[in-house]
Amino acid sequence: MTRNQTLADRARQVMPGGVSHELRYRAPHPIYIDHALGAEKWDVEGKRYIDFKLGAASQILGNSCPEVMQAVAEQLTKTPYTGDCHALEIEWAEWIARLYPSADLVRFTGSGTESTMLALRLGRAWSGKDKVLRIDGHFHGWHDMLIKGAKPGTNTAPSLGVPTAITDLTVVAPPSVDAIAALLDQDDDIGTIFVEASGANYGSVPLPDGFLSGIRDLATTRGKVLIFDEVITGFRWAPGGRQARDGVTPDITTLAKVVTGGLPGGAICGRRDIMELLDPGKPRDGLAPPVSHKGTFNAAPMVAAGAIAAMKLLSTGDVQKQADAMAARLRDGINACFTNRGMAAVAYGDSSTCHLYFGGSSIDGLTAAQIRTVPPALVNGLRNGLLERGVDFMSFTSCVTSSAHTPELVDEAIEIFDETLGELTEAGVIAP
């Protein structure tokens, strides 16, 4: 029995399904990573993988970034956490305020999910309206309030245990400004609009041209609170995220992953008048603060230290340029594989992402449900085939790159991808 199998057997005795995150589940067992560096990682059996998962898109600087590692190590000699205010959280917030157009004020959270929870609470408090409009297929964390509509093409929550009293407060809309305007006309109880700034699932379903500016104008004219989920686009699309790159500023922004330097945690930032609802020194309606928010590990010193080190690297834009170039090289190489094999498939993506669609040479005009409906045999075949050959994608049809990726690593991955396509074609999983 291999070490990966042994660990999987142990894990199943103490954790549901043997995993701590449902997307880490894999039959017959997951791989267990021992260490990682740059754009590579090694499992407990010593097998090496070219990493395009990168900590669920958190490691744009590459795994084990030396500057981040050193900053965290130095902070650990002082204290990882005491539950008090500290100077590092101020410096970290100053970096975000400097780089992000929407960041008049910043509040730190424990994760991306917590960031979207807090942003929604602020949206409801400011608007005085309970309902939130979200876009079909966009992902905003696993909590009850925004999970309805996360599975594209559905108007329900993709989980048991979510009360209808909660989901009734969520309105799911297509990515169309006109359709959203019509829904706002029909329901005056909608006060907040939530948008994944990349389009569904970090751009696997891109937003229509002009959507972000259109929804900004609509939110302004209708008096709605506009929230951009930049948990993945934040600091990846540009030092100031998608909003800085495209010149569209929301009222509130949710952040995690890259904002922490790839460490656990998150943040929100936004308009001063809305964010001041979190200020305990400015009571309203007998409440101080008007909007309550706690969190034991918010801006923990060891996370703040690593994040500051990351901000110094991310602020120049060089990190993003390198990651973008490597993603473009990967997309071009995969598309060449498809062309050479005569396959009706396409690799596409924005910034440092790469998404795959099997079923045509373009995704134009397709819905989120159409793009993300993939036969299980292809899902498992592609995922397992790549892993067996030493390439790890973030999901079966999507991945990201980092500044640590090199042309040599990307080209090696393209060769492995082509080998996997050949195997799946021979097995009849993909039509030749």
XYZ file of C-alpha atoms in Angstrom:
432
model
C 0.000 0.000 0.000
C 1.324 3.451 -0.930
C 1.747 6.267 1.567
C -1.066 8.204 -0.123
C -3.387 5.214 0.316
C -2.357 4.753 3.950
C -3.042 8.400 4.755
C -6.403 8.234 2.963
C -7.414 5.218 5.061
C -6.486 7.085 8.254
C -8.284 10.227 7.109
C -11.552 8.409 6.404
C -11.625 7.262 10.024
C -11.654 10.785 11.416
C -12.969 13.142 8.702
C -16.117 12.959 6.535
C -14.985 11.516 3.230
C -11.431 11.768 4.522
C -11.131 15.422 3.479
C -11.380 18.912 4.977
C -12.745 20.488 1.750
C -15.188 18.761 -0.593
C -13.184 19.658 -3.708
C -10.158 17.807 -2.316
C -12.067 14.545 -2.478
C -10.799 12.143 -5.124
C -11.443 8.476 -5.761
C -9.790 6.187 -4.904
C -7.840 8.647 -2.750
C -6.362 12.173 -2.827
C -2.694 12.975 -3.126
C -1.060 14.241 0.058
C 1.401 17.070 -0.501
C 4.550 17.202 1.598
C 6.264 20.357 0.370
C 6.089 22.949 -2.394
C 8.341 25.550 -3.945
C 7.664 27.993 -6.748
C 5.453 26.390 -9.395
C 6.133 22.824 -8.235
C 5.127 20.590 -5.346
C 5.897 17.073 -4.129
C 3.658 14.514 -2.475
C 4.486 12.253 0.456
C 5.841 9.624 -1.939
C 8.259 12.101 -3.523
C 6.306 12.498 -6.756
C 6.653 15.953 -8.287
C 3.789 17.984 -9.793
C 3.734 21.161 -11.863
C 1.286 23.217 -9.857
C -1.537 25.108 -11.567
C -3.784 24.956 -8.506
C -1.519 27.185 -6.438
C -3.384 27.101 -3.161
C -6.799 27.581 -4.791
C -5.414 30.618 -6.658
C -3.890 32.189 -3.543
C -0.211 31.719 -4.437
C 0.339 34.129 -7.333
C 3.884 34.605 -6.009
C 4.465 30.866 -6.247
C 4.529 28.337 -3.447
C 6.659 29.170 -0.407
C 7.550 32.671 -1.614
C 10.850 33.423 0.198
C 9.928 36.997 1.136
C 6.593 35.942 2.621
C 8.122 32.945 4.395
C 10.846 35.093 5.953
C 8.388 37.746 7.133
C 6.155 35.139 8.781
C 9.115 33.381 10.373
C 10.396 36.631 11.854
C 6.965 37.491 13.242
C 6.674 34.028 14.820
C 9.706 34.833 16.956
C 7.598 37.631 18.500
C 4.056 36.231 18.543
C 1.679 34.698 16.006
C -1.383 36.171 17.706
C -2.542 37.891 20.910
C -5.967 39.290 20.036
C -4.775 42.902 20.277
C -4.257 45.796 17.903
C -0.798 45.910 16.328
C 1.171 48.103 13.939
C 1.287 45.537 11.148
C -2.483 45.630 10.584
C -2.258 49.367 9.977
C 0.527 49.014 7.438
C -1.363 46.216 5.679
C -4.535 48.333 5.492
C -2.509 51.265 4.153
C -1.235 49.082 1.307
C -4.771 48.060 0.355
C -6.021 51.647 0.566
C -3.140 52.779 -1.638
C -3.747 50.179 -4.335
C -7.530 49.725 -4.395
C -9.809 52.425 -5.861
C -12.736 51.432 -3.616
C -10.708 51.324 -0.403
C -11.562 54.393 1.648
C -11.528 52.127 4.713
C -10.485 48.502 5.270
C -11.663 45.771 7.655
C -9.956 42.375 7.924
C -11.744 39.030 8.158
C -10.888 35.366 8.631
C -11.551 34.158 5.063
C -13.103 34.964 1.713
C -16.427 33.516 2.836
C -16.369 35.762 5.900
C -15.597 38.726 3.656
C -18.711 38.165 1.556
C -20.821 37.620 4.683
C -19.703 40.938 6.159
C -20.062 42.806 2.877
C -23.629 41.590 2.522
C -24.446 42.620 6.090
C -23.131 46.092 5.326
C -25.105 46.223 2.076
C -28.304 45.377 3.898
C -27.597 47.823 6.698
C -26.849 50.705 4.336
C -29.709 50.054 1.921
C -32.252 49.140 4.581
C -33.412 46.303 2.321
C -33.077 42.589 2.993
C -32.877 41.100 -0.492
C -29.687 40.636 -2.500
C -29.348 40.109 -6.244
C -26.560 37.785 -7.374
C -25.526 36.496 -10.804
C -26.174 32.963 -12.012
C -23.200 30.687 -11.379
C -21.072 33.236 -9.534
C -19.415 31.970 -6.368
C -19.283 33.963 -3.123
C -18.315 31.387 -0.526
C -20.133 28.507 1.079
C -22.412 30.366 3.528
C -26.215 30.271 3.413
C -26.874 33.848 2.344
C -25.329 33.701 -1.134
C -25.168 29.995 -1.975
C -28.454 29.968 -3.889
C -27.597 30.223 -7.585
C -23.969 29.149 -7.130
C -24.683 26.102 -9.262
C -25.350 27.563 -12.710
C -28.791 27.210 -14.176
C -30.484 26.585 -10.846
C -32.610 28.715 -8.564
C -31.967 26.672 -5.446
C -29.182 26.141 -2.943
C -26.802 23.300 -3.911
C -26.809 21.982 -0.351
C -29.119 20.570 2.254
C -29.545 22.565 5.434
C -30.127 25.982 3.855
C -33.499 27.390 4.999
C -35.909 28.704 2.396
C -36.388 31.714 4.654
C -32.791 32.583 3.761
C -32.833 31.657 0.071
C -36.047 33.633 -0.431
C -33.931 36.744 0.190
C -31.634 35.943 -2.744
C -32.622 36.817 -6.315
C -30.648 35.047 -9.058
C -30.161 36.980 -12.292
C -28.486 36.311 -15.635
C -25.391 38.413 -16.471
C -27.454 41.003 -18.328
C -27.801 44.624 -17.245
C -31.219 44.858 -18.922
C -32.477 41.712 -17.182
C -31.172 42.958 -13.837
C -32.858 46.323 -14.357
C -36.146 44.508 -14.985
C -35.755 42.464 -11.789
C -35.051 45.625 -9.797
C -38.231 47.161 -11.257
C -40.219 44.131 -10.120
C -38.809 43.920 -6.587
C -38.121 47.046 -4.574
C -36.872 44.947 -1.635
C -33.545 44.338 -3.408
C -30.945 46.651 -1.908
C -27.634 44.979 -2.709
C -26.051 43.628 -5.907
C -23.243 41.048 -5.702
C -20.977 40.352 -8.697
C -17.931 38.134 -9.105
C -15.805 40.693 -10.929
C -14.233 38.107 -13.243
C -17.465 36.432 -14.221
C -18.557 33.067 -12.840
C -15.839 31.023 -11.141
C -12.879 33.303 -11.795
C -13.861 33.900 -15.391
C -14.748 30.442 -16.654
C -17.930 32.206 -17.771
C -16.739 35.695 -18.769
C -18.959 38.704 -18.233
C -20.380 40.412 -21.330
C -18.472 43.441 -22.584
C -19.398 46.523 -20.625
C -21.192 44.601 -17.886
C -19.231 45.998 -14.947
C -19.618 49.616 -16.018
C -23.267 48.970 -16.863
C -24.054 47.443 -13.493
C -22.185 50.308 -11.800
C -24.373 52.857 -13.566
C -27.497 50.857 -12.764
C -26.631 50.538 -9.077
C -25.927 54.261 -8.880
C -29.156 55.365 -10.545
C -31.254 52.896 -8.523
C -29.531 53.570 -5.199
C -28.289 49.993 -4.699
C -25.114 48.918 -2.924
C -22.773 47.345 -5.482
C -20.331 44.736 -4.187
C -17.509 43.279 -6.276
C -16.248 39.890 -5.183
C -12.536 40.157 -5.945
C -11.470 37.214 -3.816
C -9.653 35.796 -6.869
C -9.296 38.830 -9.161
C -7.909 40.909 -6.289
C -4.213 41.706 -6.861
C -4.186 39.075 -9.634
C -5.780 41.001 -12.510
C -3.744 44.063 -11.505
C -2.206 45.508 -8.308
C -5.602 47.126 -7.706
C -7.629 44.208 -8.988
C -10.170 44.067 -11.783
C -11.687 47.376 -10.702
C -8.403 49.235 -11.141
C -7.663 47.577 -14.470
C -11.105 48.343 -15.897
C -11.753 51.631 -14.131
C -15.015 50.585 -12.450
C -15.292 51.212 -8.713
C -17.838 49.334 -6.573
C -19.152 50.466 -3.218
C -17.599 47.495 -1.396
C -14.960 44.965 -2.411
C -14.401 41.523 -0.900
C -10.853 40.149 -0.821
C -8.961 37.021 0.246
C -6.292 34.646 -1.162
C -3.694 36.985 -2.698
C -4.450 39.900 -0.342
C -2.979 37.853 2.519
C 0.102 36.783 0.600
C -1.513 33.365 0.273
C -2.066 32.930 4.013
C -5.383 32.331 5.829
C -7.557 35.429 6.046
C -9.434 38.031 4.069
C -10.558 41.648 3.951
C -13.218 43.994 2.721
C -12.798 47.600 1.682
C -15.191 50.264 0.537
C -16.807 53.665 0.698
C -16.117 55.541 3.902
C -19.764 56.268 4.684
C -20.719 52.598 4.384
C -17.634 51.209 6.113
C -18.116 53.591 9.046
C -21.114 51.482 10.025
C -18.455 49.193 11.521
C -17.039 51.981 13.715
C -17.756 51.356 17.442
C -17.106 55.052 18.095
C -19.997 56.166 15.889
C -23.229 54.751 17.359
C -26.439 54.722 15.361
C -29.931 53.756 16.496
C -28.520 52.883 19.898
C -26.014 50.424 18.436
C -22.252 50.732 18.776
C -21.101 49.721 16.278
C -24.200 49.937 14.083
C -23.002 46.839 12.166
C -21.440 44.183 14.359
C -18.396 42.276 13.185
C -16.009 40.156 15.202
C -13.454 37.469 14.333
C -10.779 36.012 16.547
C -8.038 35.819 13.936
C -8.796 38.959 11.904
C -5.448 40.457 10.787
C -3.403 38.052 12.899
C 0.160 39.457 13.126
C 1.813 36.518 11.345
C -0.655 36.854 8.447
C -0.245 40.626 8.325
C 3.537 40.270 8.213
C 3.369 37.913 5.256
C 0.763 40.050 3.519
C 2.899 43.183 3.780
C 5.840 41.338 2.247
C 3.556 40.245 -0.571
C 2.165 43.762 -1.105
C 5.664 45.064 -1.769
C 6.042 42.562 -4.611
C 2.482 42.817 -5.944
C 2.371 46.598 -6.079
C 4.824 46.894 -8.997
C 2.708 44.892 -11.446
C 5.669 42.722 -12.476
C 4.242 39.664 -10.730
C 0.992 39.955 -12.636
C 2.735 40.486 -15.992
C 4.772 37.301 -15.591
C 1.773 35.237 -14.455
C -0.328 36.614 -17.331
C 2.366 35.779 -19.872
C 2.648 32.203 -18.620
C -1.133 31.734 -18.752
C -1.194 33.029 -22.326
C 1.580 30.582 -23.223
C -0.365 27.736 -21.616
C -3.607 28.646 -23.424
C -1.830 28.946 -26.761
C -0.094 25.614 -26.277
C -3.265 23.781 -25.311
C -5.141 25.288 -28.248
C -2.372 24.068 -30.533
C -2.919 20.572 -29.101
C -6.637 20.816 -29.838
C -5.977 22.034 -33.381
C -3.393 19.360 -34.140
C -5.775 16.675 -32.945
C -8.778 18.176 -34.741
C -10.704 18.541 -31.498
C -13.703 20.824 -31.015
C -12.387 22.387 -27.827
C -10.872 25.675 -26.710
C -8.608 27.053 -23.989
C -9.467 30.603 -22.998
C -9.210 32.999 -20.079
C -8.342 36.448 -18.803
C -5.298 37.564 -16.848
C -3.451 34.570 -15.342
C -6.224 31.996 -15.806
C -6.770 29.131 -18.216
C -10.179 27.522 -18.730
C -11.124 24.645 -21.004
C -14.332 24.031 -22.920
C -14.971 20.749 -24.690
C -17.817 20.988 -27.186
C -16.872 23.730 -29.599
C -14.186 26.186 -30.623
C -15.868 29.134 -28.888
C -17.900 29.844 -25.745
C -19.619 32.893 -27.220
C -23.321 32.950 -26.428
C -23.172 30.009 -24.023
C -24.671 30.129 -20.537
C -22.821 29.209 -17.366
C -24.696 25.911 -17.219
C -23.707 25.042 -20.792
C -20.046 25.885 -20.298
C -19.718 24.041 -17.027
C -21.601 20.881 -17.935
C -18.898 18.297 -18.585
C -19.379 14.504 -18.912
C -18.142 12.723 -15.749
C -15.888 10.429 -17.791
C -14.090 13.458 -19.213
C -13.902 15.147 -15.799
C -12.309 12.121 -14.171
C -10.212 11.153 -17.157
C -8.632 14.570 -17.582
C -8.091 15.151 -13.878
C -6.637 11.721 -13.178
C -4.600 11.588 -16.366
C -2.900 14.895 -15.618
C -2.231 14.007 -11.986
C -0.741 10.660 -12.898
C 1.674 12.449 -15.244
C 2.534 15.150 -12.716
C 0.321 18.152 -13.538
C -2.234 19.516 -11.061
C -5.028 21.801 -12.272
C -7.234 23.701 -9.809
C -10.311 21.949 -11.192
C -10.899 19.554 -14.049
C -11.167 22.363 -16.605
C -9.563 25.415 -14.996
C -6.262 26.559 -13.558
C -4.135 29.590 -12.735
C -0.500 30.533 -13.144
C 1.980 32.362 -10.936
C 5.059 34.538 -11.322
C 7.095 31.418 -10.499
C 6.022 29.595 -13.659
C 8.631 29.514 -16.422
C 8.330 28.808 -20.153
C 10.061 25.465 -19.580
C 7.542 24.352 -16.947
C 4.594 25.503 -19.031
C 5.897 23.708 -22.124
C 6.424 20.539 -20.102
C 2.839 20.766 -18.875
C 1.564 21.238 -22.441
C 3.334 18.053 -23.531
C 1.736 16.174 -20.634
C -1.655 17.645 -21.503
C -1.293 16.435 -25.075
C -0.351 12.947 -23.896
C -3.439 12.906 -21.705
C -5.631 13.979 -24.612
C -4.225 11.138 -26.662
C -4.988 8.620 -23.917
C -8.564 9.897 -23.544
C -9.055 9.765 -27.311
C -7.835 6.171 -27.494
C -10.176 5.271 -24.634
C -13.128 6.857 -26.457
C -13.665 9.471 -23.736
C -13.015 12.258 -26.266
C -14.158 11.926 -29.867
C -11.193 12.132 -32.283
